[in-house]
mmCIF file with all atom_site columns, C-alpha atoms in Angstrom:
data_model
loop_
_atom_site.group_PDB
_atom_site.id
_atom_site.type_symbol
_atom_site.label_atom_id
_atom_site.label_alt_id
_atom_site.label_comp_id
_atom_site.label_asym_id
_atom_site.label_entity_id
_atom_site.label_seq_id
_atom_site.pdbx_PDB_ins_code
_atom_site.Cartn_x
_atom_site.Cartn_y
_atom_site.Cartn_z
_atom_site.occupancy
_atom_site.B_iso_or_equiv
_atom_site.pdbx_formal_charge
_atom_site.auth_seq_id
_atom_site.auth_comp_id
_atom_site.auth_asym_id
_atom_site.auth_atom_id
_atom_site.pdbx_PDB_model_num
ATOM 1   C CA . MET A 1 1   ? 118.080 98.903  84.399  1.00 0.00 ? 261 MET A CA 1
ATOM 2   C CA . THR A 1 2   ? 118.497 98.494  88.151  1.00 0.00 ? 262 THR A CA 1
ATOM 3   C CA . VAL A 1 3   ? 119.623 101.989 89.739  1.00 0.00 ? 263 VAL A CA 1
ATOM 4   C CA . VAL A 1 4   ? 119.573 100.928 92.660  1.00 0.00 ? 264 VAL A CA 1
ATOM 5   C CA . LYS A 1 5   ? 121.177 97.395  93.756  1.00 0.00 ? 265 LYS A CA 1
ATOM 6   C CA . SER A 1 6   ? 119.600 95.935  96.297  1.00 0.00 ? 266 SER A CA 1
ATOM 7   C CA . THR A 1 7   ? 121.235 94.513  99.937  1.00 0.00 ? 267 THR A CA 1
ATOM 8   C CA . LEU A 1 8   ? 119.017 91.672  99.251  1.00 0.00 ? 268 LEU A CA 1
ATOM 9   C CA . PRO A 1 9   ? 119.605 88.156  97.213  1.00 0.00 ? 269 PRO A CA 1
ATOM 10  C CA . ASP A 1 10  ? 116.903 88.102  94.761  1.00 0.00 ? 270 ASP A CA 1
ATOM 11  C CA . GLU A 1 11  ? 114.283 85.464  95.847  1.00 0.00 ? 271 GLU A CA 1
ATOM 12  C CA . ALA A 1 12  ? 114.610 87.834  99.200  1.00 0.00 ? 272 ALA A CA 1
ATOM 13  C CA . LEU A 1 13  ? 114.330 91.078  97.479  1.00 0.00 ? 273 LEU A CA 1
ATOM 14  C CA . ARG A 1 14  ? 111.296 89.624  94.977  1.00 0.00 ? 274 ARG A CA 1
ATOM 15  C CA . ILE A 1 15  ? 109.093 88.551  98.246  1.00 0.00 ? 275 ILE A CA 1
ATOM 16  C CA . THR A 1 16  ? 110.076 91.374  100.256 1.00 0.00 ? 276 THR A CA 1
ATOM 17  C CA . GLY A 1 17  ? 109.284 93.805  96.692  1.00 0.00 ? 277 GLY A CA 1
ATOM 18  C CA . THR A 1 18  ? 105.937 92.328  96.271  1.00 0.00 ? 278 THR A CA 1
ATOM 19  C CA . ALA A 1 19  ? 104.937 92.631  100.232 1.00 0.00 ? 279 ALA A CA 1
ATOM 20  C CA . LEU A 1 20  ? 105.552 96.602  99.746  1.00 0.00 ? 280 LEU A CA 1
ATOM 21  C CA . GLN A 1 21  ? 104.033 97.060  96.545  1.00 0.00 ? 281 GLN A CA 1
ATOM 22  C CA . ASP A 1 22  ? 100.847 96.025  97.652  1.00 0.00 ? 282 ASP A CA 1
ATOM 23  C CA . THR A 1 23  ? 100.891 97.229  100.960 1.00 0.00 ? 283 THR A CA 1
ATOM 24  C CA . LEU A 1 24  ? 101.208 100.734 99.037  1.00 0.00 ? 284 LEU A CA 1
ATOM 25  C CA . VAL A 1 25  ? 98.262  99.730  96.266  1.00 0.00 ? 285 VAL A CA 1
ATOM 26  C CA . ASP A 1 26  ? 96.299  99.056  100.295 1.00 0.00 ? 286 ASP A CA 1
ATOM 27  C CA . LEU A 1 27  ? 97.349  102.435 101.657 1.00 0.00 ? 287 LEU A CA 1
ATOM 28  C CA . LEU A 1 28  ? 97.024  104.791 98.734  1.00 0.00 ? 288 LEU A CA 1
ATOM 29  C CA . GLY A 1 29  ? 93.523  103.033 98.211  1.00 0.00 ? 289 GLY A CA 1
ATOM 30  C CA . LEU A 1 30  ? 92.854  103.540 101.507 1.00 0.00 ? 290 LEU A CA 1
ATOM 31  C CA . SER A 1 31  ? 93.789  107.408 101.731 1.00 0.00 ? 291 SER A CA 1
ATOM 32  C CA . LEU A 1 32  ? 91.324  107.719 98.874  1.00 0.00 ? 292 LEU A CA 1
ATOM 33  C CA . ILE A 1 33  ? 88.479  105.739 100.609 1.00 0.00 ? 293 ILE A CA 1
ATOM 34  C CA . GLY A 1 34  ? 89.236  108.239 103.189 1.00 0.00 ? 294 GLY A CA 1
ATOM 35  C CA . LYS A 1 35  ? 89.550  111.363 101.282 1.00 0.00 ? 295 LYS A CA 1
ATOM 36  C CA . GLN A 1 36  ? 86.175  110.077 99.787  1.00 0.00 ? 296 GLN A CA 1
ATOM 37  C CA . ALA A 1 37  ? 83.556  109.352 102.839 1.00 0.00 ? 297 ALA A CA 1
ATOM 38  C CA . HIS A 1 38  ? 85.273  112.927 103.887 1.00 0.00 ? 298 HIS A CA 1
ATOM 39  C CA . TRP A 1 39  ? 83.691  114.525 101.359 1.00 0.00 ? 299 TRP A CA 1
ATOM 40  C CA . ASN A 1 40  ? 80.259  113.003 101.629 1.00 0.00 ? 300 ASN A CA 1
ATOM 41  C CA . ILE A 1 41  ? 79.058  111.902 105.288 1.00 0.00 ? 301 ILE A CA 1
ATOM 42  C CA . VAL A 1 42  ? 76.396  112.873 106.394 1.00 0.00 ? 302 VAL A CA 1
ATOM 43  C CA . GLY A 1 43  ? 74.815  112.308 110.013 1.00 0.00 ? 303 GLY A CA 1
ATOM 44  C CA . PRO A 1 44  ? 74.340  113.072 113.273 1.00 0.00 ? 304 PRO A CA 1
ATOM 45  C CA . ARG A 1 45  ? 78.093  112.560 113.927 1.00 0.00 ? 305 ARG A CA 1
ATOM 46  C CA . PHE A 1 46  ? 78.699  114.050 110.979 1.00 0.00 ? 306 PHE A CA 1
ATOM 47  C CA . ARG A 1 47  ? 81.886  116.681 112.760 1.00 0.00 ? 307 ARG A CA 1
ATOM 48  C CA . SER A 1 48  ? 83.167  113.906 114.703 1.00 0.00 ? 308 SER A CA 1
ATOM 49  C CA . ILE A 1 49  ? 83.542  111.104 112.130 1.00 0.00 ? 309 ILE A CA 1
ATOM 50  C CA . HIS A 1 50  ? 84.848  112.871 109.655 1.00 0.00 ? 310 HIS A CA 1
ATOM 51  C CA . LEU A 1 51  ? 87.523  114.850 111.377 1.00 0.00 ? 311 LEU A CA 1
ATOM 52  C CA . GLN A 1 52  ? 88.202  110.892 111.765 1.00 0.00 ? 312 GLN A CA 1
ATOM 53  C CA . LEU A 1 53  ? 88.311  110.498 108.469 1.00 0.00 ? 313 LEU A CA 1
ATOM 54  C CA . ASP A 1 54  ? 91.432  112.663 107.870 1.00 0.00 ? 314 ASP A CA 1
ATOM 55  C CA . GLU A 1 55  ? 93.324  110.944 110.425 1.00 0.00 ? 315 GLU A CA 1
ATOM 56  C CA . VAL A 1 56  ? 92.695  107.999 108.825 1.00 0.00 ? 316 VAL A CA 1
ATOM 57  C CA . VAL A 1 57  ? 93.922  109.491 105.553 1.00 0.00 ? 317 VAL A CA 1
ATOM 58  C CA . ALA A 1 58  ? 97.507  111.075 106.926 1.00 0.00 ? 318 ALA A CA 1
ATOM 59  C CA . THR A 1 59  ? 97.939  107.763 108.729 1.00 0.00 ? 319 THR A CA 1
ATOM 60  C CA . ALA A 1 60  ? 97.563  105.862 105.049 1.00 0.00 ? 320 ALA A CA 1
ATOM 61  C CA . ARG A 1 61  ? 99.395  108.654 103.516 1.00 0.00 ? 321 ARG A CA 1
ATOM 62  C CA . THR A 1 62  ? 102.658 108.933 106.011 1.00 0.00 ? 322 THR A CA 1
ATOM 63  C CA . HIS A 1 63  ? 103.452 104.963 105.653 1.00 0.00 ? 323 HIS A CA 1
ATOM 64  C CA . SER A 1 64  ? 102.472 105.312 101.802 1.00 0.00 ? 324 SER A CA 1
ATOM 65  C CA . ASP A 1 65  ? 105.636 107.925 102.073 1.00 0.00 ? 325 ASP A CA 1
ATOM 66  C CA . THR A 1 66  ? 106.998 105.601 104.274 1.00 0.00 ? 326 THR A CA 1
ATOM 67  C CA . VAL A 1 67  ? 106.715 102.115 101.971 1.00 0.00 ? 327 VAL A CA 1
ATOM 68  C CA . ALA A 1 68  ? 107.832 103.626 98.835  1.00 0.00 ? 328 ALA A CA 1
ATOM 69  C CA . GLU A 1 69  ? 110.816 104.549 100.164 1.00 0.00 ? 329 GLU A CA 1
ATOM 70  C CA . ARG A 1 70  ? 111.971 101.218 101.589 1.00 0.00 ? 330 ARG A CA 1
ATOM 71  C CA . ALA A 1 71  ? 110.956 100.140 98.398  1.00 0.00 ? 331 ALA A CA 1
ATOM 72  C CA . ALA A 1 72  ? 113.130 102.234 96.542  1.00 0.00 ? 332 ALA A CA 1
ATOM 73  C CA . ALA A 1 73  ? 115.671 101.848 99.004  1.00 0.00 ? 333 ALA A CA 1
ATOM 74  C CA . LEU A 1 74  ? 116.663 98.172  98.467  1.00 0.00 ? 334 LEU A CA 1
ATOM 75  C CA . GLY A 1 75  ? 116.190 98.800  94.174  1.00 0.00 ? 335 GLY A CA 1
ATOM 76  C CA . VAL A 1 76  ? 112.312 97.951  93.472  1.00 0.00 ? 336 VAL A CA 1
ATOM 77  C CA . PRO A 1 77  ? 111.133 100.748 92.262  1.00 0.00 ? 337 PRO A CA 1
ATOM 78  C CA . PRO A 1 78  ? 107.581 101.519 94.018  1.00 0.00 ? 338 PRO A CA 1
ATOM 79  C CA . ASP A 1 79  ? 104.231 102.306 91.613  1.00 0.00 ? 339 ASP A CA 1
ATOM 80  C CA . GLY A 1 80  ? 101.771 104.906 93.046  1.00 0.00 ? 340 GLY A CA 1
ATOM 81  C CA . ARG A 1 81  ? 99.974  105.200 89.489  1.00 0.00 ? 341 ARG A CA 1
ATOM 82  C CA . PRO A 1 82  ? 96.857  105.716 89.046  1.00 0.00 ? 342 PRO A CA 1
ATOM 83  C CA . GLU A 1 83  ? 95.901  103.137 87.059  1.00 0.00 ? 343 GLU A CA 1
ATOM 84  C CA . THR A 1 84  ? 98.463  100.908 89.404  1.00 0.00 ? 344 THR A CA 1
ATOM 85  C CA . ILE A 1 85  ? 96.332  101.157 92.757  1.00 0.00 ? 345 ILE A CA 1
ATOM 86  C CA . ALA A 1 86  ? 92.566  101.235 90.430  1.00 0.00 ? 346 ALA A CA 1
ATOM 87  C CA . ALA A 1 87  ? 93.653  97.997  88.607  1.00 0.00 ? 347 ALA A CA 1
ATOM 88  C CA . THR A 1 88  ? 95.152  95.805  91.907  1.00 0.00 ? 348 THR A CA 1
ATOM 89  C CA . PHE A 1 89  ? 93.035  97.747  94.866  1.00 0.00 ? 349 PHE A CA 1
ATOM 90  C CA . ALA A 1 90  ? 91.468  94.775  97.077  1.00 0.00 ? 350 ALA A CA 1
ATOM 91  C CA . LEU A 1 91  ? 90.002  96.226  100.159 1.00 0.00 ? 351 LEU A CA 1
ATOM 92  C CA . PRO A 1 92  ? 86.576  97.240  100.522 1.00 0.00 ? 352 PRO A CA 1
ATOM 93  C CA . GLY A 1 93  ? 85.315  100.403 98.816  1.00 0.00 ? 353 GLY A CA 1
ATOM 94  C CA . THR A 1 94  ? 82.792  103.483 99.472  1.00 0.00 ? 354 THR A CA 1
ATOM 95  C CA . LYS A 1 95  ? 79.716  103.361 96.873  1.00 0.00 ? 355 LYS A CA 1
ATOM 96  C CA . ASP A 1 96  ? 79.022  107.056 95.174  1.00 0.00 ? 356 ASP A CA 1
ATOM 97  C CA . GLY A 1 97  ? 77.221  109.323 96.596  1.00 0.00 ? 357 GLY A CA 1
ATOM 98  C CA . TRP A 1 98  ? 76.343  110.561 100.275 1.00 0.00 ? 358 TRP A CA 1
ATOM 99  C CA . LEU A 1 99  ? 77.165  108.563 103.395 1.00 0.00 ? 359 LEU A CA 1
ATOM 100 C CA . ARG A 1 100 ? 74.966  107.990 106.363 1.00 0.00 ? 360 ARG A CA 1
ATOM 101 C CA . ASP A 1 101 ? 77.392  108.101 109.522 1.00 0.00 ? 361 ASP A CA 1
ATOM 102 C CA . THR A 1 102 ? 76.418  104.799 110.384 1.00 0.00 ? 362 THR A CA 1
ATOM 103 C CA . GLU A 1 103 ? 77.291  103.849 106.787 1.00 0.00 ? 363 GLU A CA 1
ATOM 104 C CA . VAL A 1 104 ? 81.553  105.196 106.819 1.00 0.00 ? 364 VAL A CA 1
ATOM 105 C CA . VAL A 1 105 ? 81.895  103.243 110.723 1.00 0.00 ? 365 VAL A CA 1
ATOM 106 C CA . LYS A 1 106 ? 80.971  100.106 109.575 1.00 0.00 ? 366 LYS A CA 1
ATOM 107 C CA . LEU A 1 107 ? 83.008  100.221 106.195 1.00 0.00 ? 367 LEU A CA 1
ATOM 108 C CA . LEU A 1 108 ? 86.256  101.918 107.823 1.00 0.00 ? 368 LEU A CA 1
ATOM 109 C CA . VAL A 1 109 ? 86.312  99.118  110.104 1.00 0.00 ? 369 VAL A CA 1
ATOM 110 C CA . GLU A 1 110 ? 85.824  96.947  107.725 1.00 0.00 ? 370 GLU A CA 1
ATOM 111 C CA . THR A 1 111 ? 88.885  97.899  105.562 1.00 0.00 ? 371 THR A CA 1
ATOM 112 C CA . LEU A 1 112 ? 90.506  98.602  107.863 1.00 0.00 ? 372 LEU A CA 1
ATOM 113 C CA . GLU A 1 113 ? 90.384  95.466  108.800 1.00 0.00 ? 373 GLU A CA 1
ATOM 114 C CA . ALA A 1 114 ? 91.053  93.707  105.759 1.00 0.00 ? 374 ALA A CA 1
ATOM 115 C CA . ALA A 1 115 ? 94.492  96.001  105.026 1.00 0.00 ? 375 ALA A CA 1
ATOM 116 C CA . VAL A 1 116 ? 95.080  93.913  108.901 1.00 0.00 ? 376 VAL A CA 1
ATOM 117 C CA . GLY A 1 117 ? 94.360  90.446  107.809 1.00 0.00 ? 377 GLY A CA 1
ATOM 118 C CA . ARG A 1 118 ? 96.819  91.536  104.854 1.00 0.00 ? 378 ARG A CA 1
ATOM 119 C CA . LEU A 1 119 ? 100.025 93.632  106.725 1.00 0.00 ? 379 LEU A CA 1
ATOM 120 C CA . ARG A 1 120 ? 99.738  90.338  108.516 1.00 0.00 ? 380 ARG A CA 1
ATOM 121 C CA . GLU A 1 121 ? 100.210 87.681  105.409 1.00 0.00 ? 381 GLU A CA 1
ATOM 122 C CA . ARG A 1 122 ? 102.915 90.835  104.501 1.00 0.00 ? 382 ARG A CA 1
ATOM 123 C CA . ILE A 1 123 ? 104.481 90.382  108.265 1.00 0.00 ? 383 ILE A CA 1
ATOM 124 C CA . ASP A 1 124 ? 104.731 86.688  107.932 1.00 0.00 ? 384 ASP A CA 1
ATOM 125 C CA . ALA A 1 125 ? 106.422 86.518  104.599 1.00 0.00 ? 385 ALA A CA 1
ATOM 126 C CA . THR A 1 126 ? 108.773 88.833  105.702 1.00 0.00 ? 386 THR A CA 1
ATOM 127 C CA . GLU A 1 127 ? 109.855 87.228  108.828 1.00 0.00 ? 387 GLU A CA 1
ATOM 128 C CA . LYS A 1 128 ? 112.555 85.335  107.233 1.00 0.00 ? 388 LYS A CA 1
ATOM 129 C CA . PRO A 1 129 ? 113.404 87.904  104.090 1.00 0.00 ? 389 PRO A CA 1
ATOM 130 C CA . ASP A 1 130 ? 113.518 91.027  105.630 1.00 0.00 ? 390 ASP A CA 1
ATOM 131 C CA . PRO A 1 131 ? 112.890 91.949  108.928 1.00 0.00 ? 391 PRO A CA 1
ATOM 132 C CA . VAL A 1 132 ? 113.936 95.417  108.000 1.00 0.00 ? 392 VAL A CA 1
ATOM 133 C CA . THR A 1 133 ? 109.927 95.769  106.004 1.00 0.00 ? 393 THR A CA 1
ATOM 134 C CA . GLN A 1 134 ? 108.895 93.317  108.136 1.00 0.00 ? 394 GLN A CA 1
ATOM 135 C CA . ASP A 1 135 ? 109.166 96.149  111.650 1.00 0.00 ? 395 ASP A CA 1
ATOM 136 C CA . LEU A 1 136 ? 108.338 98.222  109.230 1.00 0.00 ? 396 LEU A CA 1
ATOM 137 C CA . LEU A 1 137 ? 104.900 96.392  108.434 1.00 0.00 ? 397 LEU A CA 1
ATOM 138 C CA . ILE A 1 138 ? 104.125 95.558  112.193 1.00 0.00 ? 398 ILE A CA 1
ATOM 139 C CA . GLY A 1 139 ? 104.399 99.437  113.341 1.00 0.00 ? 399 GLY A CA 1
ATOM 140 C CA . ILE A 1 140 ? 101.526 99.911  109.833 1.00 0.00 ? 400 ILE A CA 1
ATOM 141 C CA . THR A 1 141 ? 99.180  96.954  111.579 1.00 0.00 ? 401 THR A CA 1
ATOM 142 C CA . ALA A 1 142 ? 99.737  98.838  114.771 1.00 0.00 ? 402 ALA A CA 1
ATOM 143 C CA . ASP A 1 143 ? 98.814  102.336 113.911 1.00 0.00 ? 403 ASP A CA 1
ATOM 144 C CA . LEU A 1 144 ? 95.691  101.234 111.587 1.00 0.00 ? 404 LEU A CA 1
ATOM 145 C CA . GLU A 1 145 ? 94.848  98.464  114.303 1.00 0.00 ? 405 GLU A CA 1
ATOM 146 C CA . LYS A 1 146 ? 94.173  101.554 116.260 1.00 0.00 ? 406 LYS A CA 1
ATOM 147 C CA . GLN A 1 147 ? 92.560  102.949 113.146 1.00 0.00 ? 407 GLN A CA 1
ATOM 148 C CA . ARG A 1 148 ? 90.230  100.461 113.477 1.00 0.00 ? 408 ARG A CA 1
ATOM 149 C CA . TRP A 1 149 ? 89.805  100.157 116.990 1.00 0.00 ? 409 TRP A CA 1
ATOM 150 C CA . MET A 1 150 ? 88.379  103.825 117.204 1.00 0.00 ? 410 MET A CA 1
ATOM 151 C CA . PHE A 1 151 ? 86.233  103.237 114.734 1.00 0.00 ? 411 PHE A CA 1
ATOM 152 C CA . GLU A 1 152 ? 84.665  99.756  115.585 1.00 0.00 ? 412 GLU A CA 1
ATOM 153 C CA . ALA A 1 153 ? 84.009  101.795 119.660 1.00 0.00 ? 413 ALA A CA 1
ATOM 154 C CA . GLU A 1 154 ? 82.200  104.313 117.868 1.00 0.00 ? 414 GLU A CA 1
ATOM 155 C CA . ASN A 1 155 ? 79.677  101.893 117.008 1.00 0.00 ? 415 ASN A CA 1
ATOM 156 C CA . TRP A 1 156 ? 78.225  101.059 120.163 1.00 0.00 ? 416 TRP A CA 1
ATOM 157 C CA . PRO A 1 157 ? 76.279  100.234 121.578 1.00 0.00 ? 417 PRO A CA 1
ATOM 158 C CA . LEU A 1 158 ? 74.839  100.369 118.165 1.00 0.00 ? 418 LEU A CA 1
ATOM 159 C CA . ASP A 1 159 ? 75.516  97.125  117.276 1.00 0.00 ? 419 ASP A CA 1
ATOM 160 C CA . ASN A 1 160 ? 74.466  95.263  119.839 1.00 0.00 ? 420 ASN A CA 1
#
């Protein structure tokens, strides 16, 4: 049953729908990783990183809503159910228990870098089928790259 008829041809819709759904999963998972780290971080940089994690979570949640609404507008029902996220999430995640501030920074750099890499693949894939979705993905990528840069800067000069 189709509730919303897409303005895209079938193949363009398939490619775009997959890109949007995969991005939704990444963003929802990223928000969960951010909150898990936020609740469990310890160390001398606790406060600054604790607050910075909330920025990542807010960014991921805002973008996930936009992505889900874009999918719905195209007639693709977004799937953000916990079981879907658990079954399909592929970004680096956190371990359980307390997390050292340096571990959190390293984790966020790796997770955001992986998310950006996956987004860049989707940007390429949606270039012709749906430039509107491509533009949306470009904006998300810019925001996640900014967050990655801010976390990477946290470890300077520790990683030298």
